[in-house]
Short mmCIF file of C-alpha atoms in Angstrom, two decimals:
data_model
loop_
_atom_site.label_atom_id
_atom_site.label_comp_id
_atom_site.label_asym_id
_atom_site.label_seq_id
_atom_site.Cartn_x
_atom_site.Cartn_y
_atom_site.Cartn_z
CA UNK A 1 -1.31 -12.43 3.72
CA UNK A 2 -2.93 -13.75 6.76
CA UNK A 3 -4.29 -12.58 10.08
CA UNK A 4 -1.06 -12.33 11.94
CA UNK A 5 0.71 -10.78 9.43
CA UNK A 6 2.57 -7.44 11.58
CA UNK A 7 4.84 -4.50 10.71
CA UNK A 8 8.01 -5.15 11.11
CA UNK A 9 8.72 -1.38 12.25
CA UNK A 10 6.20 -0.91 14.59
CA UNK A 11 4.37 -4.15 15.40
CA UNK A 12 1.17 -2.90 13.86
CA UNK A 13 -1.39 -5.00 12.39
CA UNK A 14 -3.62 -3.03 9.83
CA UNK A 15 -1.20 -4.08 6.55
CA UNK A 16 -2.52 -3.58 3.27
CA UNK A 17 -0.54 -5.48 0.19
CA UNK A 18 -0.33 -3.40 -3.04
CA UNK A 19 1.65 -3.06 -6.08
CA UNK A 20 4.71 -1.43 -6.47
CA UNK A 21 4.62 0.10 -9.96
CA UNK A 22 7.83 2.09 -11.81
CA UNK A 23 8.50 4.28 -14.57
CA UNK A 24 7.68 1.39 -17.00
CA UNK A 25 4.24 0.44 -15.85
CA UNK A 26 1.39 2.22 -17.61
CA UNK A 27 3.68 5.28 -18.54
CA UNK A 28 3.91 6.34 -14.67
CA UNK A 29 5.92 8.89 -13.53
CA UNK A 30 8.13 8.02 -10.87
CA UNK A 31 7.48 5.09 -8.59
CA UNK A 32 4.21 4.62 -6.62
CA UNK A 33 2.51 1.60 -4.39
CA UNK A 34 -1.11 0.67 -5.66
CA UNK A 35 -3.32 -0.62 -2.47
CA UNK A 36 -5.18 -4.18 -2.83
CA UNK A 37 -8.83 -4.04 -1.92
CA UNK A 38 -9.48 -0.94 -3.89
CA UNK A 39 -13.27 -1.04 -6.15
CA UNK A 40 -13.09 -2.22 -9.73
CA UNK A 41 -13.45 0.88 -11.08
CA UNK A 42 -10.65 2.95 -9.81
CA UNK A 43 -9.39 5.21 -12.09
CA UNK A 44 -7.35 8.37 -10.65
CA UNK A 45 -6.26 9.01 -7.07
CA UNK A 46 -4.99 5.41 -5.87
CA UNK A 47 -1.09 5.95 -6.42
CA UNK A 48 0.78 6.77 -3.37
CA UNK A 49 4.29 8.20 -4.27
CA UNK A 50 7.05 5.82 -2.75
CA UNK A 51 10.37 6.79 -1.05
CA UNK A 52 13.18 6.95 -3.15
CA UNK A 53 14.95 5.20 0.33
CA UNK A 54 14.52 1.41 0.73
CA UNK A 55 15.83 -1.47 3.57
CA UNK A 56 16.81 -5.05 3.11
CA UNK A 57 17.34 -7.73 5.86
CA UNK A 58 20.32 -9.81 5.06
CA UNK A 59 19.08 -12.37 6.98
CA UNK A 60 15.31 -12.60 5.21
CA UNK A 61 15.08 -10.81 2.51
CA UNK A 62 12.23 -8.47 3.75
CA UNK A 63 12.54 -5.66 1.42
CA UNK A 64 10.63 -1.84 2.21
CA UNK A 65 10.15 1.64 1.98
CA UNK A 66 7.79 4.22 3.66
CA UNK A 67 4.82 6.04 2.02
CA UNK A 68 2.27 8.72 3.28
CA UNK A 69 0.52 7.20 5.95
CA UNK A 70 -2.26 9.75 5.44
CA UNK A 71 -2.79 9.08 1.85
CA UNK A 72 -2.99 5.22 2.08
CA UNK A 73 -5.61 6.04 4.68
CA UNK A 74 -7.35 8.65 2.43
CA UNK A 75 -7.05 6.25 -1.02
CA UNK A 76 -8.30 3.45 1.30
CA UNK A 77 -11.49 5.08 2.81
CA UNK A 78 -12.25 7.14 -0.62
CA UNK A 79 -12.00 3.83 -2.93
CA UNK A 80 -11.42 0.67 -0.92
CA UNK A 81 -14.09 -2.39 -1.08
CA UNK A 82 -16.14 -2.44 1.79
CA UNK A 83 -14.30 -5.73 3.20
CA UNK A 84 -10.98 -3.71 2.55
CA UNK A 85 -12.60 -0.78 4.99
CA UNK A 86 -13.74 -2.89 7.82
CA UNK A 87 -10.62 -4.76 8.20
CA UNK A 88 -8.54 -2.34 8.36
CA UNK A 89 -10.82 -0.02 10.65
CA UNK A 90 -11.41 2.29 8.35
#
């Protein structure tokens, strides 16, 4: 992901990759996004639960869904490498 890399909803600019992770990975209930950037030893707490409600653009492809803003934020500040907290003002 690179510098210029926006929202496609609202134009914003602090994006975070993550994994999206189903029923199937590591026995999880449901489905949940796990942030990048997080410290190596981060056991409980990262998952955010993901919308059951997703959008595709015919014309690229761009497939997403929405999360709790709040709790990226929280799992972010609480366990995110110090690089990960500073870009993304946190």
């Amino acid at each position: 992901m690179n510098e210029s890399t926006k929202c496609p909803a609202c134009g914003g600019q602090r994006i975070n990759q993550g994994r999206y992770l189903g029923q199937t990975d590591s026995g999880l209930f449901g489905h949940v996004f796990r942030p990048s950037g997080l410290k190596t030893i981060t056991l409980t707490g990262s998952d955010i639960s993901v919308g059951s409600t997703f959008h595709a653009c015919l014309d690229c492809g761009l497939l997403w869904s929405e999360i709790d803003k709040a709790k990226l934020a929280t799992v972010l500040e609480k366990h995110g490498k110090k690089s990960t907290r500073e870009r993304l003002n946190l």
